[in-house]
Amino acid sequence: MRFNISNQPYWKFLKKINFGGLKSVFFISSLLYFCIYFVHNINQISFDYNLEKNGINLSLSFLFCVLSIYLNAYAWKYIVKWFGKEFKSKNLVSFYVLTNILKYVPGGIWHFVERFNFIKKISNPQIALYSTLIEPYFMLSGSFLLASLGVILSPLYFFFIFPLVFLNRKLIYLVLKRLGSLKGKVLEVLRLANSKDQFEKKINIISFLPIRALLLEVGFVLSKFIGFYICLNTFYTGDNLNIIFLLVIFSLSWSLGLVIPAAPGGVGVFEASLLLLVGKNIPQNTIFITLIYFRVISTLADLLLSFPFLITKLFKKN
């Protein structure tokens, strides 16, 4: 089955849009918004909290961030398996966890490069390329699925289920083709062509829907949210929070951080988006402090688990 969309008027229009420039503008605007908010409210923001009293909550938040990394790693294992390649879970999962810190490196592609090279050594370049390229789309689909719970707040949230439509054996190549154009820098670094002929020759998708991988990605975002929610409860002293509302705006904010490649690890974009979306439902100062603590906690989780990889890289350079 061949899909010829290159001649469609809307496709030609989309190709003319400089998405890279728009994403950079969005990233810079998000950072500016976050910094301006901090400067304007610096007298009302205090980080002087009793860590001895709140240490348990912050430790729990850290543990859920660690759990989210492992859930994400296992999701990648099943994505690779879905494309038709069986691996020992220990090697694949461990390598994913070790290289997770590279998403914070400017450029936003080096974790893709390391994982591609790892899979290519024990498989073929096509499985290595497509399993690495498609993983962010799985994360986005899982996040949007959680955001669609907002349908109880507004029927419009139902449309966040739409990305799931393409996560099947029949339509997945359309996603891969679009991701290939968006991630052109990745393909340039890897020096690979994104052709359908290679896809059909080397890829053997084992089931119509990648249910297990998708559920693990949902668990990944949900675990991140629980870590954030615990952190928020540490500093929030008001009435009961609306968990569904928070989950929806967290999922949307995290998704925006994911799709802006100029934002390493979503830094700045996630925080600015959540500040904006939460509005006046929760005191902004409380949200701001929570976001700072949560960013530090989640980055420490990545750094701690990736420490052996970083040490190995440093010794190789020397």
Coordinates of C-alpha atoms in Angstrom, one line a residue:
M1 CA 0.0 0.0 0.0
R2 CA 1.6 3.3 -1.1
F3 CA 0.9 6.7 0.3
N4 CA 1.5 9.6 -2.0
I5 CA 0.9 12.8 -0.1
S6 CA 3.8 14.9 -1.5
N7 CA 1.7 16.4 -4.2
Q8 CA -1.2 17.5 -1.9
P9 CA -1.5 21.3 -1.6
Y10 CA -1.6 21.2 2.2
W11 CA 1.6 19.1 2.3
K12 CA 3.4 21.6 0.0
F13 CA 2.2 24.4 2.4
L14 CA 3.4 22.6 5.5
K15 CA 6.8 22.0 3.8
K16 CA 7.2 25.7 3.4
I17 CA 6.8 26.4 7.1
N18 CA 10.0 26.8 9.0
F19 CA 9.1 24.6 11.9
G20 CA 12.6 24.7 13.3
G21 CA 12.5 28.5 13.5
L22 CA 9.0 28.4 15.1
K23 CA 10.2 25.9 17.7
S24 CA 13.3 28.0 18.6
V25 CA 11.1 31.1 19.0
F26 CA 8.7 29.2 21.3
F27 CA 11.7 27.9 23.3
I28 CA 13.2 31.4 23.8
S29 CA 9.8 32.9 24.6
S30 CA 9.2 30.2 27.2
L31 CA 12.5 30.9 28.9
L32 CA 11.9 34.6 28.8
Y33 CA 8.4 34.2 30.3
F34 CA 9.8 32.0 33.1
C35 CA 12.7 34.4 33.9
I36 CA 10.5 37.5 33.7
Y37 CA 8.0 35.9 36.1
F38 CA 10.8 35.1 38.5
V39 CA 12.3 38.6 38.4
H40 CA 8.9 40.3 38.9
N41 CA 7.9 38.0 41.8
I42 CA 11.3 37.5 43.5
N43 CA 10.2 39.1 46.7
Q44 CA 7.3 36.7 47.1
I45 CA 9.2 33.6 46.2
S46 CA 11.0 31.7 49.0
F47 CA 12.9 28.5 48.8
D48 CA 13.5 28.4 52.5
Y49 CA 11.7 25.1 53.3
N50 CA 12.4 22.6 56.1
L51 CA 14.0 19.8 54.2
E52 CA 14.0 17.6 57.3
K53 CA 10.2 17.9 57.5
N54 CA 9.6 17.6 53.8
G55 CA 12.4 15.2 53.0
I56 CA 10.1 12.2 52.8
N57 CA 7.9 13.8 50.2
L58 CA 10.8 15.0 48.1
S59 CA 12.4 11.5 48.3
L60 CA 9.2 9.9 47.1
S61 CA 9.0 12.4 44.2
F62 CA 12.6 11.3 43.4
L63 CA 11.7 7.6 43.5
F64 CA 8.8 8.1 41.1
C65 CA 11.1 10.0 38.7
V66 CA 13.5 7.1 38.8
L67 CA 10.5 4.7 38.2
S68 CA 9.4 6.8 35.2
I69 CA 12.9 6.4 33.6
Y70 CA 12.7 2.6 33.9
L71 CA 9.2 2.5 32.5
N72 CA 10.3 4.5 29.6
A73 CA 13.3 2.2 29.0
Y74 CA 11.0 -0.9 29.0
A75 CA 8.7 0.8 26.6
W76 CA 11.6 1.3 24.2
K77 CA 12.5 -2.4 24.6
Y78 CA 8.9 -3.3 23.5
I79 CA 9.0 -0.8 20.6
V80 CA 12.1 -2.5 19.3
K81 CA 10.5 -5.9 19.8
W82 CA 7.4 -4.6 17.9
F83 CA 9.6 -3.9 14.9
G84 CA 10.6 -7.5 14.9
K85 CA 13.7 -7.9 17.0
E86 CA 14.0 -9.7 20.3
F87 CA 16.6 -8.6 22.8
K88 CA 17.7 -9.4 26.3
S89 CA 15.9 -6.8 28.3
K90 CA 18.7 -6.2 30.7
N91 CA 21.1 -4.9 28.0
L92 CA 18.6 -2.8 26.2
V93 CA 16.9 -1.3 29.3
S94 CA 20.2 -0.6 31.0
F95 CA 21.6 1.2 28.0
Y96 CA 18.5 3.3 27.6
V97 CA 18.7 4.4 31.3
L98 CA 22.4 5.1 31.1
T99 CA 22.0 7.4 28.0
N100 CA 19.0 9.3 29.3
I101 CA 21.0 12.2 30.5
L102 CA 22.1 13.0 26.9
K103 CA 18.7 14.5 26.2
Y104 CA 19.9 17.6 28.2
V105 CA 22.9 18.1 25.9
P106 CA 22.3 21.0 23.4
G107 CA 21.1 19.7 20.1
G108 CA 18.7 17.3 21.5
I109 CA 19.8 14.4 19.3
W110 CA 22.8 12.7 21.1
H111 CA 20.7 10.2 23.1
F112 CA 19.1 9.2 19.7
V113 CA 22.6 8.7 18.2
E114 CA 23.9 6.6 21.1
R115 CA 20.8 4.3 21.0
F116 CA 20.9 4.0 17.3
N117 CA 24.5 2.9 17.3
F118 CA 23.8 0.4 20.1
I119 CA 20.9 -1.2 18.3
K120 CA 22.7 -1.2 14.9
K121 CA 25.6 -3.3 16.4
I122 CA 23.2 -6.1 17.3
S123 CA 20.5 -5.7 14.6
N124 CA 20.2 -3.8 11.3
P125 CA 20.3 0.0 10.6
Q126 CA 16.6 0.1 9.8
I127 CA 15.4 -1.4 13.1
A128 CA 17.9 0.9 14.9
L129 CA 16.7 4.0 13.1
Y130 CA 12.9 3.4 13.3
S131 CA 12.8 2.2 16.9
T132 CA 14.8 5.2 18.0
L133 CA 12.9 7.7 15.8
I134 CA 9.4 6.5 16.8
E135 CA 9.9 6.5 20.5
P136 CA 9.1 10.2 21.1
Y137 CA 5.9 9.6 19.2
F138 CA 4.9 6.8 21.6
M139 CA 5.6 9.1 24.5
L140 CA 3.6 11.9 22.9
S141 CA 0.7 9.4 22.3
G142 CA 0.8 8.2 25.9
S143 CA 0.8 11.7 27.2
F144 CA -2.1 12.8 25.0
L145 CA -4.0 9.7 26.1
L146 CA -3.8 10.9 29.6
A147 CA -4.6 14.5 28.5
S148 CA -7.8 13.1 26.9
L149 CA -9.1 12.4 30.4
G150 CA -9.9 16.1 30.3
V151 CA -13.0 15.1 28.3
I152 CA -14.9 15.2 31.6
L153 CA -14.0 18.9 31.7
S154 CA -14.6 19.7 28.0
P155 CA -15.5 17.5 25.0
L156 CA -12.6 19.1 23.0
Y157 CA -10.1 17.0 24.9
F158 CA -11.4 13.9 23.1
F159 CA -9.3 14.9 20.1
F160 CA -6.1 14.2 22.0
I161 CA -6.8 10.5 21.2
F162 CA -6.1 11.2 17.5
P163 CA -2.3 10.4 17.5
L164 CA -3.2 6.9 18.6
V165 CA -4.9 6.3 15.2
F166 CA -1.5 6.2 13.5
L167 CA 0.1 3.7 16.0
N168 CA -0.8 0.6 14.0
R169 CA 1.0 -1.6 11.4
K170 CA -0.9 0.0 8.5
L171 CA -0.2 3.7 9.1
I172 CA 3.0 3.7 11.1
Y173 CA 5.1 4.5 8.0
L174 CA 3.3 7.9 7.6
V175 CA 4.4 8.8 11.2
L176 CA 8.0 7.6 10.5
K177 CA 8.2 9.6 7.3
R178 CA 7.0 12.8 9.0
L179 CA 9.3 12.2 12.0
G180 CA 12.2 11.7 9.5
S181 CA 11.6 15.1 8.0
L182 CA 11.3 16.7 11.4
K183 CA 14.4 14.9 12.7
G184 CA 16.4 15.7 9.6
K185 CA 19.4 16.5 11.7
V186 CA 19.4 13.1 13.2
L187 CA 19.3 11.4 9.8
E188 CA 22.1 13.7 8.7
V189 CA 24.3 12.7 11.7
L190 CA 23.5 9.0 11.1
R191 CA 23.9 9.4 7.3
L192 CA 20.9 7.2 6.6
A193 CA 18.1 7.6 4.1
N194 CA 14.5 7.3 5.3
S195 CA 13.1 5.1 2.5
K196 CA 10.0 3.0 2.5
D197 CA 11.8 0.2 0.5
Q198 CA 14.3 -0.2 3.3
F199 CA 11.4 -0.2 5.8
E200 CA 9.5 -3.0 4.0
K201 CA 12.7 -5.1 3.5
K202 CA 14.1 -5.0 7.0
I203 CA 11.1 -4.4 9.3
N204 CA 8.7 -7.1 10.4
I205 CA 6.1 -5.6 12.7
I206 CA 4.8 -8.4 14.9
S207 CA 1.3 -7.1 15.8
F208 CA -1.2 -4.6 14.6
L209 CA -1.1 -2.4 17.7
P210 CA 1.9 -2.0 20.1
I211 CA -0.3 -2.2 23.2
R212 CA 2.4 -3.1 25.7
A213 CA 4.8 -0.3 24.7
L214 CA 2.0 2.3 24.7
L215 CA 0.8 1.3 28.2
L216 CA 4.4 1.6 29.5
E217 CA 4.6 5.1 28.0
V218 CA 1.4 6.0 29.7
G219 CA 2.9 4.6 32.9
F220 CA 6.0 6.7 32.3
V221 CA 4.1 10.0 32.0
L222 CA 1.8 9.0 34.9
S223 CA 4.8 8.2 37.1
K224 CA 6.3 11.6 36.3
F225 CA 3.0 13.3 37.2
I226 CA 2.9 11.5 40.5
G227 CA 6.4 12.7 41.3
F228 CA 5.2 16.3 40.4
Y229 CA 2.0 15.9 42.4
I230 CA 3.9 14.8 45.5
C231 CA 6.2 17.7 45.1
L232 CA 3.3 20.1 44.8
N233 CA 1.6 18.8 47.9
T234 CA 4.8 19.5 49.8
F235 CA 4.4 23.2 49.2
Y236 CA 0.7 23.7 48.7
T237 CA -1.4 24.4 51.8
G238 CA -4.8 25.1 50.2
D239 CA -7.9 23.0 49.7
N240 CA -7.9 19.7 47.9
L241 CA -6.4 19.8 44.4
N242 CA -8.3 18.8 41.3
I243 CA -6.1 15.8 40.2
I244 CA -7.7 15.3 36.8
F245 CA -7.2 19.0 35.9
L246 CA -3.6 18.8 37.1
L247 CA -2.9 15.6 35.2
V248 CA -4.3 17.1 32.0
I249 CA -2.2 20.3 32.1
F250 CA 0.8 18.4 33.3
S251 CA 0.5 16.0 30.3
L252 CA 0.0 18.9 27.8
S253 CA 2.9 20.9 29.3
W254 CA 5.2 17.9 29.2
S255 CA 4.2 17.2 25.6
L256 CA 5.1 20.7 24.6
G257 CA 8.5 20.3 26.2
L258 CA 9.0 17.1 24.3
V259 CA 8.2 18.4 20.8
I260 CA 10.4 21.5 21.1
P261 CA 13.8 20.2 20.2
A262 CA 15.6 23.4 21.1
A263 CA 14.6 22.7 24.7
P264 CA 17.0 20.1 26.1
G265 CA 14.9 17.8 28.3
G266 CA 12.0 20.3 27.9
V267 CA 13.7 22.7 30.2
G268 CA 11.9 26.1 30.3
V269 CA 9.1 25.0 27.9
F270 CA 7.5 22.6 30.3
E271 CA 7.7 25.0 33.2
A272 CA 6.4 28.0 31.3
S273 CA 3.6 26.0 29.8
L274 CA 2.4 24.7 33.1
L275 CA 2.6 28.1 34.7
L276 CA 0.5 29.5 31.9
L277 CA -2.1 26.7 31.8
V278 CA -2.6 26.4 35.5
G279 CA -3.7 30.0 35.6
K280 CA -5.1 31.2 38.9
N281 CA -6.4 27.8 40.0
I282 CA -3.3 27.4 42.2
P283 CA -1.1 30.2 43.6
Q284 CA 1.5 30.9 40.9
N285 CA 4.3 31.3 43.5
T286 CA 3.6 27.8 44.8
I287 CA 3.6 26.3 41.3
F288 CA 6.8 28.2 40.5
I289 CA 8.6 26.8 43.5
T290 CA 7.2 23.3 42.8
L291 CA 8.5 23.4 39.2
I292 CA 12.0 24.4 40.4
Y293 CA 12.1 21.6 42.9
F294 CA 10.6 19.1 40.5
R295 CA 13.1 20.0 37.7
V296 CA 16.0 19.6 40.1
I297 CA 14.6 16.2 41.3
S298 CA 13.9 14.8 37.8
T299 CA 17.3 16.0 36.5
L300 CA 19.1 14.4 39.6
A301 CA 17.3 11.1 38.8
D302 CA 18.6 11.2 35.2
L303 CA 22.1 12.2 36.4
L304 CA 22.3 9.5 39.1
L305 CA 21.2 6.7 36.8
S306 CA 23.5 8.0 33.9
F307 CA 26.6 8.5 36.1
P308 CA 28.4 5.3 35.0
F309 CA 27.9 6.2 31.4
L310 CA 29.2 9.8 31.9
I311 CA 32.3 8.4 33.8
T312 CA 33.0 5.9 31.0
K313 CA 32.8 8.7 28.3
L314 CA 35.2 10.9 30.3
F315 CA 37.8 8.1 30.7
K316 CA 37.6 7.4 26.9
K317 CA 38.3 11.0 26.1
N318 CA 41.3 10.9 28.4

